[in-house]
Coordinates of C-alpha atoms and ligand atoms in Angstrom, one line a residue:
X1446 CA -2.4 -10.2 -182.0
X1447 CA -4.2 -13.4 -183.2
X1448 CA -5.8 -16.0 -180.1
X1449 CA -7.2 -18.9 -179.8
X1450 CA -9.5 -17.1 -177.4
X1451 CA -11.2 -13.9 -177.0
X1452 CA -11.1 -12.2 -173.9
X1453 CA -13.6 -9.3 -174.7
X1454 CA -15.4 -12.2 -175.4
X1455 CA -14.8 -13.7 -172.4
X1456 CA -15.2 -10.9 -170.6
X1457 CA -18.6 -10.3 -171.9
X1458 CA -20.2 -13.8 -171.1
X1459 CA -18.9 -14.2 -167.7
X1460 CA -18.8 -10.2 -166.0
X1461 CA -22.8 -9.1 -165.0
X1462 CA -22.5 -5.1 -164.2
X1463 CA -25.9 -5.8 -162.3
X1464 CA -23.7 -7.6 -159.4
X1465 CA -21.9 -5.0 -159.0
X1466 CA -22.9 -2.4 -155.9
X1467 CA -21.8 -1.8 -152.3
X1468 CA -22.8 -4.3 -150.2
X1469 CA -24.1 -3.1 -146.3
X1470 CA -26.6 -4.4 -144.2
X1471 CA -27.4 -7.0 -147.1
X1472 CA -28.7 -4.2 -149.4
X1473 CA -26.8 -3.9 -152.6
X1474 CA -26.6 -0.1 -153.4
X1475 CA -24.6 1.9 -155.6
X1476 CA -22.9 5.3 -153.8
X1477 CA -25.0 7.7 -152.6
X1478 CA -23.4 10.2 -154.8
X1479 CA -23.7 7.5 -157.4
X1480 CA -19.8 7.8 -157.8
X1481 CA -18.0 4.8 -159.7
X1482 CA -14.7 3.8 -160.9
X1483 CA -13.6 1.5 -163.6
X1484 CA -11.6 -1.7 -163.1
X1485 CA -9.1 -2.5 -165.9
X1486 CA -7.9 -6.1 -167.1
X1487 CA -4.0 -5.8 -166.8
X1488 CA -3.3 -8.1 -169.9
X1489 CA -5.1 -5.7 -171.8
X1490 CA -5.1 -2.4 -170.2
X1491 CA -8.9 -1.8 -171.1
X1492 CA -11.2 -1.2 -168.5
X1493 CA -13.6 -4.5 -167.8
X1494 CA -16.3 -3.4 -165.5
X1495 CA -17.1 0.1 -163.9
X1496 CA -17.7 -0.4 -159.3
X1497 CA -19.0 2.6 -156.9
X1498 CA -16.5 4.5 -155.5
X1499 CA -17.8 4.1 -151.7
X1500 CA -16.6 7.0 -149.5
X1501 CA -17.2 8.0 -145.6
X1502 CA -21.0 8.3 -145.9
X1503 CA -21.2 4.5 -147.2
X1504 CA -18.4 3.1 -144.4
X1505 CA -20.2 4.5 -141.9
X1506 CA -23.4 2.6 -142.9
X1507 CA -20.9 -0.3 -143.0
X1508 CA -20.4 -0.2 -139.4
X1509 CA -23.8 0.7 -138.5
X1510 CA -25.5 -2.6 -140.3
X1511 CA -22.0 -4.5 -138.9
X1512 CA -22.5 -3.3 -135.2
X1513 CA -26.3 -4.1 -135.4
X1514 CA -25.7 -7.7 -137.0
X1515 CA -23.3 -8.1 -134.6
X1516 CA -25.6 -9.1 -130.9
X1517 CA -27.2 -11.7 -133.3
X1518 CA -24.5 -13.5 -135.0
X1519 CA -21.5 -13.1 -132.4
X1520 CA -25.1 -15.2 -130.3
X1521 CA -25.5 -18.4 -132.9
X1522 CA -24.4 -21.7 -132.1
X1523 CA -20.8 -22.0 -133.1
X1524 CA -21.7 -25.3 -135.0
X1525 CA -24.6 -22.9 -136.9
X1526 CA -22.2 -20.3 -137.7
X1527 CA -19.7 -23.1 -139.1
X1528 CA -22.6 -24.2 -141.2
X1529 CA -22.4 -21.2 -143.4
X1530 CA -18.9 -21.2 -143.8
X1531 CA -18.9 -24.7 -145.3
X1532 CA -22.3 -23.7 -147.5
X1533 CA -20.2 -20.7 -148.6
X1534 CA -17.2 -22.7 -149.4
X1535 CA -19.3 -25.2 -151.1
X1536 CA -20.9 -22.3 -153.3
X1537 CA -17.4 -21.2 -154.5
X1538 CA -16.4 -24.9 -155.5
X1539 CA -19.3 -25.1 -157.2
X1540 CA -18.7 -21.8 -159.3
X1541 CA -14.6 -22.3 -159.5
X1542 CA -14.6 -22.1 -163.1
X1543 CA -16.6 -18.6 -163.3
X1544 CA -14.5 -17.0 -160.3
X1545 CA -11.4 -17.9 -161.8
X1546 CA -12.3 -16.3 -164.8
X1547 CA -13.6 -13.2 -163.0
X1548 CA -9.8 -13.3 -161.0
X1549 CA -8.3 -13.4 -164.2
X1550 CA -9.7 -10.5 -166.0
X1551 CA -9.4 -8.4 -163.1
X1552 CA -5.7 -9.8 -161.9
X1553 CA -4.3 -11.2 -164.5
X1554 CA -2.8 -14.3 -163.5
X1555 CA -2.9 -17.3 -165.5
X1556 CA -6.3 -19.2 -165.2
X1557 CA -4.8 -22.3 -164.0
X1558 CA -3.6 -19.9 -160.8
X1559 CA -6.8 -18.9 -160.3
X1560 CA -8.8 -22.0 -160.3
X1561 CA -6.3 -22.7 -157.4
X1562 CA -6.7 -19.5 -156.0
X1563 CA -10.6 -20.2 -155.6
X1564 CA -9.6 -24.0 -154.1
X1565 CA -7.4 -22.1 -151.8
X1566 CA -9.8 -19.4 -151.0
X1567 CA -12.4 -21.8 -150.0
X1568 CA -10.4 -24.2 -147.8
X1569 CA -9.9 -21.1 -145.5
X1570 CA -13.7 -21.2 -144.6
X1571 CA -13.9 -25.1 -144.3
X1572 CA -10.8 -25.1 -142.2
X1573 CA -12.3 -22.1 -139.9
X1574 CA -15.8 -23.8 -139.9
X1575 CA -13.7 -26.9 -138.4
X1576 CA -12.1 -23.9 -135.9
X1577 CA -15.3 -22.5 -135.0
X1578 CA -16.4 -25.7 -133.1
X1579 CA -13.4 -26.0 -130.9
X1580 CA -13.1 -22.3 -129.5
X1581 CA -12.8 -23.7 -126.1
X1582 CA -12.5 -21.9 -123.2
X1583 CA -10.6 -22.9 -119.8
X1584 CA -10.4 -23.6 -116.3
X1585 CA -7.3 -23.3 -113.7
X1586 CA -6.9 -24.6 -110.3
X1587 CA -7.3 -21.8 -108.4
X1588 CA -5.0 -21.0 -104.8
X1589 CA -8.4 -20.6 -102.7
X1590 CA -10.5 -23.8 -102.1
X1591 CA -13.7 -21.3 -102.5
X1592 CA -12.2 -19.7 -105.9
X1593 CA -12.8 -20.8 -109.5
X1594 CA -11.0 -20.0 -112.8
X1595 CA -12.4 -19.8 -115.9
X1596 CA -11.3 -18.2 -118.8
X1597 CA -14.1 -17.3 -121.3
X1598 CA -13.2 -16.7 -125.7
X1599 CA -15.6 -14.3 -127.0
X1600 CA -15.8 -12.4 -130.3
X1601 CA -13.4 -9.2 -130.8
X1602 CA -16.8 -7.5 -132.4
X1603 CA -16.2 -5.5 -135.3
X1604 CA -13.6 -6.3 -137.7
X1605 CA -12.5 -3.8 -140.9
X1606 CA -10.6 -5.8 -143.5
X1607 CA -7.9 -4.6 -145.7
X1608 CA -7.0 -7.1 -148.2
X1609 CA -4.7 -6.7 -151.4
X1610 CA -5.0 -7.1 -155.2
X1611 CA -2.2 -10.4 -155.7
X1612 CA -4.5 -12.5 -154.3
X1613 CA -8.1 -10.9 -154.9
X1614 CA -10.2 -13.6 -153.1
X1615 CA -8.1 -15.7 -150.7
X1616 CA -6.5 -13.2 -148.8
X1617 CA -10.1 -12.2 -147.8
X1618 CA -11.3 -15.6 -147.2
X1619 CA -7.9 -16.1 -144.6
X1620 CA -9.3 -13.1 -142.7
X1621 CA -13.2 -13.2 -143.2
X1622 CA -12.9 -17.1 -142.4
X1623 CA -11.9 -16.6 -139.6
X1624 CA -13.8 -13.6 -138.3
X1625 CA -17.2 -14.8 -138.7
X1626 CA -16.0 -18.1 -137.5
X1627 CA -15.3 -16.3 -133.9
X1628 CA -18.7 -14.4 -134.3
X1629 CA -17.1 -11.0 -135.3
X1630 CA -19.0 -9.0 -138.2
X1631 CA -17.3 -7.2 -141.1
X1632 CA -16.5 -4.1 -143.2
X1633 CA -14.6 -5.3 -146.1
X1634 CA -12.3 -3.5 -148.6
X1635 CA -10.9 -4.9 -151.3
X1636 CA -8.0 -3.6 -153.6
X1637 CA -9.6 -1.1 -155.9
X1638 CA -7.8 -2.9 -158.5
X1639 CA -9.2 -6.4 -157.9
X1640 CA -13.4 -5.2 -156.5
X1641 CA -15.1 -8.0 -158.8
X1642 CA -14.1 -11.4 -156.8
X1643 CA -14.8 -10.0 -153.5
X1644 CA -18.4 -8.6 -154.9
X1645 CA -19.0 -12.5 -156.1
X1646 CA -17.6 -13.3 -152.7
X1647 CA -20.2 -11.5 -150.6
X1648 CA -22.7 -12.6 -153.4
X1649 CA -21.8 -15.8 -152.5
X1650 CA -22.4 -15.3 -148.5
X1651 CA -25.7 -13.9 -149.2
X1652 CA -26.4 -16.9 -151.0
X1653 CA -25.3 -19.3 -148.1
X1654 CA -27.4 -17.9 -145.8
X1655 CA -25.4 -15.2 -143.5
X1656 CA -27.4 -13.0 -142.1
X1657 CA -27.6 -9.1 -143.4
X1658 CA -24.9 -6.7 -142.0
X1659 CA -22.4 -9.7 -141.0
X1660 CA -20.4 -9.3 -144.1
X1661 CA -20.4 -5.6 -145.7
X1662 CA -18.7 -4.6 -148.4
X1663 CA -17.3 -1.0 -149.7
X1664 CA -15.5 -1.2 -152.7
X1665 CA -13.9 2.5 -153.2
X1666 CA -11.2 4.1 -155.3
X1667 CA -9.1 6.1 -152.6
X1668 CA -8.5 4.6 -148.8
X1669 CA -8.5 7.3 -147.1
X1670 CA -12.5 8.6 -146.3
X1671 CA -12.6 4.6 -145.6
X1672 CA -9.8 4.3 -143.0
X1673 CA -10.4 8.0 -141.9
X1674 CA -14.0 6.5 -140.8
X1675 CA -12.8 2.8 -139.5
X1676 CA -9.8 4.0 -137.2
X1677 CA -11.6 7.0 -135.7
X1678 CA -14.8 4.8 -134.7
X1679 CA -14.5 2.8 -131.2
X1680 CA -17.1 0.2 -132.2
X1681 CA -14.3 -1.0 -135.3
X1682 CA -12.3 -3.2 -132.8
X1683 CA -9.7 -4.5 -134.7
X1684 CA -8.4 -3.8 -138.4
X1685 CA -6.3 -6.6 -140.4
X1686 CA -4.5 -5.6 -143.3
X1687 CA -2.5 -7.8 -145.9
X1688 CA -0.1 -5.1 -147.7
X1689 CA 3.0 -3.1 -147.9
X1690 CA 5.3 -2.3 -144.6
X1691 CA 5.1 1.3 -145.5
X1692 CA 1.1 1.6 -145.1
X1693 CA 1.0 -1.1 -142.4
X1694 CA 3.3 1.5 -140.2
X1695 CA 0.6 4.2 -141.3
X1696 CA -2.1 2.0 -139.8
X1697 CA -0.3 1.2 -136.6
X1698 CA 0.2 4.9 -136.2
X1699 CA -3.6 5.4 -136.9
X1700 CA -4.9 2.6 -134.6
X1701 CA -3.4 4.7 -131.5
X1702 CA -6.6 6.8 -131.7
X1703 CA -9.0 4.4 -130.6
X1704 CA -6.2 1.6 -129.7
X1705 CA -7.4 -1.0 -131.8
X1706 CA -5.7 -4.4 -132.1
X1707 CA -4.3 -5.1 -135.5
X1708 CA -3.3 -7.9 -137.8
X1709 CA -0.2 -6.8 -140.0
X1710 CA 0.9 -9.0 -142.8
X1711 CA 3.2 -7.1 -144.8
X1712 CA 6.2 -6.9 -147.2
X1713 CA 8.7 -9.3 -147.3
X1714 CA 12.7 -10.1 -149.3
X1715 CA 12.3 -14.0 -149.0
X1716 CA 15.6 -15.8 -149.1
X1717 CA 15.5 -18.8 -150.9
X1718 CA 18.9 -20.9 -150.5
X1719 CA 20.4 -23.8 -152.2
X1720 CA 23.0 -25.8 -150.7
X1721 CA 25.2 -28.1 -152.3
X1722 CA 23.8 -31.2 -151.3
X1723 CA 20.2 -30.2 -152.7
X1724 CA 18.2 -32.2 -155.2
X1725 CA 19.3 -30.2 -158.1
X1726 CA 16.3 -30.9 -160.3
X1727 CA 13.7 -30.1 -157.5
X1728 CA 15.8 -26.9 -156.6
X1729 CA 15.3 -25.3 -159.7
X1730 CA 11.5 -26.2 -160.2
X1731 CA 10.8 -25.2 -156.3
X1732 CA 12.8 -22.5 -157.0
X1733 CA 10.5 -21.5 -160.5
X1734 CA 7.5 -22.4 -158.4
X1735 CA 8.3 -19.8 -155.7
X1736 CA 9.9 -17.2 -157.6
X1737 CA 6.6 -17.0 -160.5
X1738 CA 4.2 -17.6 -159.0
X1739 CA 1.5 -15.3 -159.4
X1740 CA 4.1 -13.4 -161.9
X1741 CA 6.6 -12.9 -159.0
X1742 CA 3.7 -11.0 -156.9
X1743 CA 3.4 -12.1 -153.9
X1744 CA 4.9 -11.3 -150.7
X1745 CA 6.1 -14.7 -150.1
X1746 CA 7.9 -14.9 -154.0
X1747 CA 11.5 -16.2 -153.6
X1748 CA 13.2 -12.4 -154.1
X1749 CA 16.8 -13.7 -153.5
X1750 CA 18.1 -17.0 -154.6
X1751 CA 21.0 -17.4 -152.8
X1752 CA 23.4 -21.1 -154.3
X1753 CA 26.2 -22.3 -153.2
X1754 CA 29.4 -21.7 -155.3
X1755 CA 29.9 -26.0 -155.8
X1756 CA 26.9 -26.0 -157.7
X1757 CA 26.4 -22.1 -158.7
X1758 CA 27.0 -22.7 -162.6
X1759 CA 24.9 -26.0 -163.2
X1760 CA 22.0 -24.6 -160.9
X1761 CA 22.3 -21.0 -163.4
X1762 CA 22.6 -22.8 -166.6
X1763 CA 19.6 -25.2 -166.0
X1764 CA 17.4 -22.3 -164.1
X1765 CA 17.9 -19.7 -166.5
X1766 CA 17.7 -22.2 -169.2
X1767 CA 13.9 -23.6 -167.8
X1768 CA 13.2 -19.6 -167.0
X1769 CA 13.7 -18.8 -170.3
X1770 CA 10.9 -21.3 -171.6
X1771 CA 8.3 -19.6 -169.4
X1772 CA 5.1 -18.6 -171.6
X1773 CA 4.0 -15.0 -171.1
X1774 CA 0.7 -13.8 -172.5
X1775 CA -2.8 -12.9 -171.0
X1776 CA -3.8 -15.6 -168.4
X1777 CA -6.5 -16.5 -170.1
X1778 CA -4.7 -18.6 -172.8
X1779 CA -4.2 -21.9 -171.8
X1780 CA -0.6 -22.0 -172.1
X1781 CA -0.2 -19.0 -170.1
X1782 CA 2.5 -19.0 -167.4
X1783 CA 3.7 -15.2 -166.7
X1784 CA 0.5 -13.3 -166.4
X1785 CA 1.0 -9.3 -167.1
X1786 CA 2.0 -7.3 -163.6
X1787 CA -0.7 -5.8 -162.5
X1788 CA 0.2 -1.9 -163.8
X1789 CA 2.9 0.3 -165.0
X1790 CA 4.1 1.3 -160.9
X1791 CA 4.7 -2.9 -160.9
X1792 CA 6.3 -2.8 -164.0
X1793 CA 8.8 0.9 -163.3
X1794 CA 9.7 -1.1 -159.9
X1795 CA 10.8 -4.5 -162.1
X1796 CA 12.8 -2.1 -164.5
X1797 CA 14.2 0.1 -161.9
X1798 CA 15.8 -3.3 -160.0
X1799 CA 17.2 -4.5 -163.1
X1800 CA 18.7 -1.5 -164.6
X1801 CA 20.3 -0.7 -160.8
X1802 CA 21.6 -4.6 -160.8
X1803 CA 23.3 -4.2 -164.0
X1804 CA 24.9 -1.4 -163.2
X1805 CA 26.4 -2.8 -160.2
X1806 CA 27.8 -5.8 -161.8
X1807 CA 25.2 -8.4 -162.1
X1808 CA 24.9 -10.1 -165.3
X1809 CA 21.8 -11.1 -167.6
X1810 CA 21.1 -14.8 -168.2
X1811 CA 17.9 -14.3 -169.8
X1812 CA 15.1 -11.9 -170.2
X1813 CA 15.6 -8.5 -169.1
X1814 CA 13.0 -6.4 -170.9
X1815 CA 9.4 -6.0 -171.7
X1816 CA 7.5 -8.4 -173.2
X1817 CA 5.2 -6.5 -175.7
X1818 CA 4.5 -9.2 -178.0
X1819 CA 2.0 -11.0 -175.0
X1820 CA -0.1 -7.7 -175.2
X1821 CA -0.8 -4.2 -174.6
X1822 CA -0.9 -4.9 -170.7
X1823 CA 2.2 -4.7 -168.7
X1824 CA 3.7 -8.1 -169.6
X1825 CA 7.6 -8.1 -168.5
X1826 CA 10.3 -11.2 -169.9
X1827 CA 10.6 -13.9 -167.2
X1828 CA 14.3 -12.5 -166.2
X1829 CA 17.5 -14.0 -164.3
X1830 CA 20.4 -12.2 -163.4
X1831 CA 23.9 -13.6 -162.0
X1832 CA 26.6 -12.6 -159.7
X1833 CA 24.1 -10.5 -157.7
X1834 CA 25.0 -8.7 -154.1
X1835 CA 23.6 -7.7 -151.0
X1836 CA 24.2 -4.0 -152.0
X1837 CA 21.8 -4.1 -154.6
X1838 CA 18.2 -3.1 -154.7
X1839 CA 17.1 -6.0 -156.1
X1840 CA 18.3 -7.7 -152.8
X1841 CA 17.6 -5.1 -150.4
X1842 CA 13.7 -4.2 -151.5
X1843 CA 11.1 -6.9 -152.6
X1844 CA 10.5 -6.6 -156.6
X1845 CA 7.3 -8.4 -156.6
X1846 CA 8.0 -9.1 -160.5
X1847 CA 9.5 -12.2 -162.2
X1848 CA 12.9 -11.2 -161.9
X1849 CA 15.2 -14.0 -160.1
X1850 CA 19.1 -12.2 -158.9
X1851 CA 21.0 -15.5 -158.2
X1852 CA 24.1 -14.8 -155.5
X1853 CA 26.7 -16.9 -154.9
X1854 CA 27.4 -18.1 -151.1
X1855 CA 30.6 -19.9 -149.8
X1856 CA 29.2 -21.3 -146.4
X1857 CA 25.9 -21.8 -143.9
X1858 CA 27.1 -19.3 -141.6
X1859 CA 27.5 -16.4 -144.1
X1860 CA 24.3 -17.5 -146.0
X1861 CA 22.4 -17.5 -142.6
X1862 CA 23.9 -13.8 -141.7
X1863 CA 23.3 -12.6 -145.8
X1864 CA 19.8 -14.4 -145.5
X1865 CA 19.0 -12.6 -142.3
X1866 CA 20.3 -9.3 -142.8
X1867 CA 17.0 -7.3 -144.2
X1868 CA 14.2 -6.0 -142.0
X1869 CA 11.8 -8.2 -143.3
X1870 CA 10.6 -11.6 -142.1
X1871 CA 8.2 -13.4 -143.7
X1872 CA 9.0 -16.2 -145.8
X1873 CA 12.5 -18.3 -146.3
X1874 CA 13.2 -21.4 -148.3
X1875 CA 15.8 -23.8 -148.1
X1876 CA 17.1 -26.9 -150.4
X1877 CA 18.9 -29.5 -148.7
X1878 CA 19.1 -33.1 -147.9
X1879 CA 21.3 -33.0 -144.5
X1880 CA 19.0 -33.4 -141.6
X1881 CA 21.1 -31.5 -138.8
X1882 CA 21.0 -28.5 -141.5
X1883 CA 17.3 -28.4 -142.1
X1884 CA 17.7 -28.0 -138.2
X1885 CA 20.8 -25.5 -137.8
X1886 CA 18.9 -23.0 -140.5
X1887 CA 14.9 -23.8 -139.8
X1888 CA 16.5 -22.4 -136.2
X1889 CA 18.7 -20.0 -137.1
X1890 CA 16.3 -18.0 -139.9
X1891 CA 14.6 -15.6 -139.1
X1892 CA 11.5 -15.6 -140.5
X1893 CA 8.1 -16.3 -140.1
X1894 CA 7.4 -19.3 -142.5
X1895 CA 10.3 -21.4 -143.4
X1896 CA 9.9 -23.9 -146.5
X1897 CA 12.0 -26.7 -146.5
X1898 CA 12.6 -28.5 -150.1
X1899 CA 8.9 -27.1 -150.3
X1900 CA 8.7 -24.0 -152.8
X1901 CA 4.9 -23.0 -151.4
X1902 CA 4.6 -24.1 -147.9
X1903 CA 0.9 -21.8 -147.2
X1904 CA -1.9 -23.9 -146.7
X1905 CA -5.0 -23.2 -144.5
X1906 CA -3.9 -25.3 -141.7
X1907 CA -0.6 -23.8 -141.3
X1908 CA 0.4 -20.1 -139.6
X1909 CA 1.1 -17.3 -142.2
X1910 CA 2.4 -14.2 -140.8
X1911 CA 6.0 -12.5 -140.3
X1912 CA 8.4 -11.2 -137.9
X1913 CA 10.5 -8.4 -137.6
X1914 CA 8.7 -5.6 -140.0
X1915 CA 6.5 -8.3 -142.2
X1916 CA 3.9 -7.2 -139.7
X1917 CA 2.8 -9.4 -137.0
X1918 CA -0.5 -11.6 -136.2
X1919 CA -1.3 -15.1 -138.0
X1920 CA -3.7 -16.1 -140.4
X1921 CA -4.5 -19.6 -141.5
X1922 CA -3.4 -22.5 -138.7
X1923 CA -4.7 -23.5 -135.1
X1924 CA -3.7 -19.2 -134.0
X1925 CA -5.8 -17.9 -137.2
X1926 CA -8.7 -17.8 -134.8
X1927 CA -7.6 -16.2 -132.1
X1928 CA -6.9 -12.9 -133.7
X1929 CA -10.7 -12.7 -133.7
X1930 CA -11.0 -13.8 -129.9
X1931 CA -11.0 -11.5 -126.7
X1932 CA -9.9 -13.6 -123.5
X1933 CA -12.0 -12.5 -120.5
X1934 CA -10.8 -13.7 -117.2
X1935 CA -13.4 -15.0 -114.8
X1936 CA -13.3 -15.6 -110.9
X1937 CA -15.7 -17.2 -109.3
X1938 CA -16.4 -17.1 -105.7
X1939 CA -18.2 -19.6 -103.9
X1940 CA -19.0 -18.3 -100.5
Ligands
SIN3248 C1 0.6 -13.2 -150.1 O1 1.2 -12.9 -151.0 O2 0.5 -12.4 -149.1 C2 0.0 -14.6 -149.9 C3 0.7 -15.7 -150.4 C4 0.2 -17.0 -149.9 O3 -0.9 -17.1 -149.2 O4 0.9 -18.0 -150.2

């Protein structure tokens, strides 16, 4: 395949092996065992970069330098603390263009995503800098004259965070933010597929001034000597993990042995409805923007379109028809916008709900297959199917692929019971332009985060999290904080 780019190329100039070691107690080191692991680019399937494989010896150093760091930084000045946040923040602004690239090799969504990504990433530690300052405490009137009230907000202490491969450095940032904001310290793990951006990450801490052992990092190939290590040890107080309902239910079963608190955001089957009196033309780009994003991977990605019948065959024709002009190829071309998924698991899944949806009925309007001519990664066609059901896998599980099943619905009631019925909770869209609606359905969904006429409603200001099994806890918003904060009750006698 001929490009106007080279991404070995690429690849070469902007990846430096010499950054790349566990990071504890501000020490980079490779494994003791000097194990490693290679990290693959998905557009090309070639391996990019070689990380050590950290394992039980390594975590346990993790928590060591964390719970020595800890007196010290959980101590500084909240406005000191938000000082490095907003040096940090600055430091990734400053090196967007190389951090995107580094996303990109590693993830493989397009580069125009990741420069995002970055923005995104770092507006988590400006807006938990902000947070920082106002972690007030309180007082209550008291029953007895001599008595007073006082409610104190200190650090939960040691934090382990689990963070996924979709979004390699701000789902780190949403819970790292936030965490040394409080004065917690950390034992990060990244995805094993996505290691480099959170090694530029803590690069980038160390650069900004945080002191050693507040932000440690084990990159490692299998979970399991990590989590053995973290849920077993009392000082690890609290665990927050961004990833599938099935290991998030491990992980509340694991954090019985040392009853730790936990943040669960998990998987999700987000229903994104049209009603008839929607802004056709913003519909179907909100409903591109949500459903593609990232390739379809991420746990908020529209995974059921739901339109009403009135409009059902214009919304399909023009959808399918914009779907259909969706440029695949490695995210590093500039025209790039369906990135590859990120392995051949991703891609069986995609295959799997298609195959299962045509064989129950649903019809192709476009795509359908792999897309080998973007590459030798695991590129898949942009895909739309129509006259999908609730019976379907497609509509019961998430796909996390860019596969869009468009169902028809007759009324709100039975879109409000077809849009409810899954386990999951996280995200929901709705397009309308009746006000008592937007009322009626922001009320009557249930789900976490609700976008009205507004395809991606995260931002840093905002609560993220789920209900139902999406997980539970917040990141992001005026709560995002607290799920670093113990409340300790005071009372104060005066006599
Ligand atoms: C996710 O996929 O979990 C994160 C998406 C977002 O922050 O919008």
């Amino acid at each position: 395949m001929t490009t106007s780019y080279d991404p070995e190329a690429i690849a070469a100039a902007t990846l430096d092996a010499t950054r790349h070691n566990l990071f504890i107690g501000g020490i980079w080191q490779p494994a003791a065992n000097g194990a490693s692991f290679a990290v693959n680019n998905p557009a090309t399937n070639m391996p990019i970069a070689m990380v050590p494989d950290g394992g039980a010896t390594e975590t346990t150093a993790a928590v060591e330098a964390a719970a020595q760091a800890l007196p010290e930084w959980a101590a500084t000045p909240a406005p000191a603390r938000a000082a490095v946040l907003r040096r940090a923040a600055a430091l990734m602004l400053e090196r967007q263009e190389t951090l995107a690239t580094i996303m990109t090799l590693e993830q493989g969504k397009p580069l125009s995503e990741a420069r995002g990504e970055i923005a995104y990433a770092a507006s988590f530690l400006t807006w938990f800098a902000g947070e920082a300052e106002r972690i007030y405490g309180m007082t209550i009137p008291a029953t007895q004259a001599h008595k007073r009230l006082l409610v104190l907000r200190q650090p939960v202490g040691i934090c382990a965070l689990i963070t996924p491969w979709n979004f390699p450095s701000a789902m780190i940032t949403r819970k790292l933010g936030p965490a040394l904001a409080a004065g917690c310290t950390v034992v990060v793990k990244p995805a094993e597929q996505t290691p480099l951006s959170a090694l530029e990450l803590a690069h980038i801490f160390q650069a900004a001034g945080l002191p050693p052992g507040c932000f440690n990092l084990i990159t490692c190939q299998n979970p399991d000597a990590f989590a053995d290590v973290i849920f077993n040890d009392e000082r690890v107080r609290k665990v927050s993990f961004t990833g599938s309902t099935e290991v998030g239910k491990l992980l509340i079963r694991a954090s019985a042995t040392t009853i730790k608190r936990l943040s669960l955001e998990l998987g999700g089957n987000a229903p994104f409805i049209v009603f008839a009196d929607a802004d056709l033309d913003a519909a179907v780009q909100g409903a591109i923007a949500s459903k593609f994003r990232n390739t379809g991977q991420t746990c908020v990605c529209a995974n059921r379109i739901f339109v009403a019948q009135a409009i059902y065959a214009a919304f399909a024709e023009r959808f399918s028809a914009a779907v259909a002009a969706l440029p695949v190829g490695n995210g590093l071309a500039p025209t790039t916008a369906i990135g590859p998924l990120i392995d051949a698991q991703a891609r069986a899944k995609v295959e799997r709900h298609i195959s299962d949806a045509l064989e129950h009925g649903a019809e192709l309007l476009t795509g359908g297959g792999p897309a080998h001519e973007a590459g030798a990664g695991h590129f898949w066609q942009p895909t739309v199917l129509s006259a999908a059901h609730g019976a379907m896998l497609i509509a019961r599980e998430e796909t996390f692929g860019p596969v869009a099943p468009l169902i028809p619905f007759y009324d709100e009631a039975s879109v409000l019971h077809q849009a409810n019925a899954t386990p999951y909770g996280l995200a929901a869209y709705v397009y309308t332009r009746d006000l008592a609606r937007v009322w009626r359905v922001a009320e009557g969904l249930e789900y976490g985060i609700i976008g009205i006429n507004d395809p991606i409603p995260s931002t840093a200001q905002a609560p993220f999290g789920g209900l139902k099994q999406s997980g539970f806890g917040r990141e992001g918003g005026p709560s995002g904080i607290h799920e670093y904060l113990e409340e300790k009750y005071v009372s104060l006698g005066l006599e």
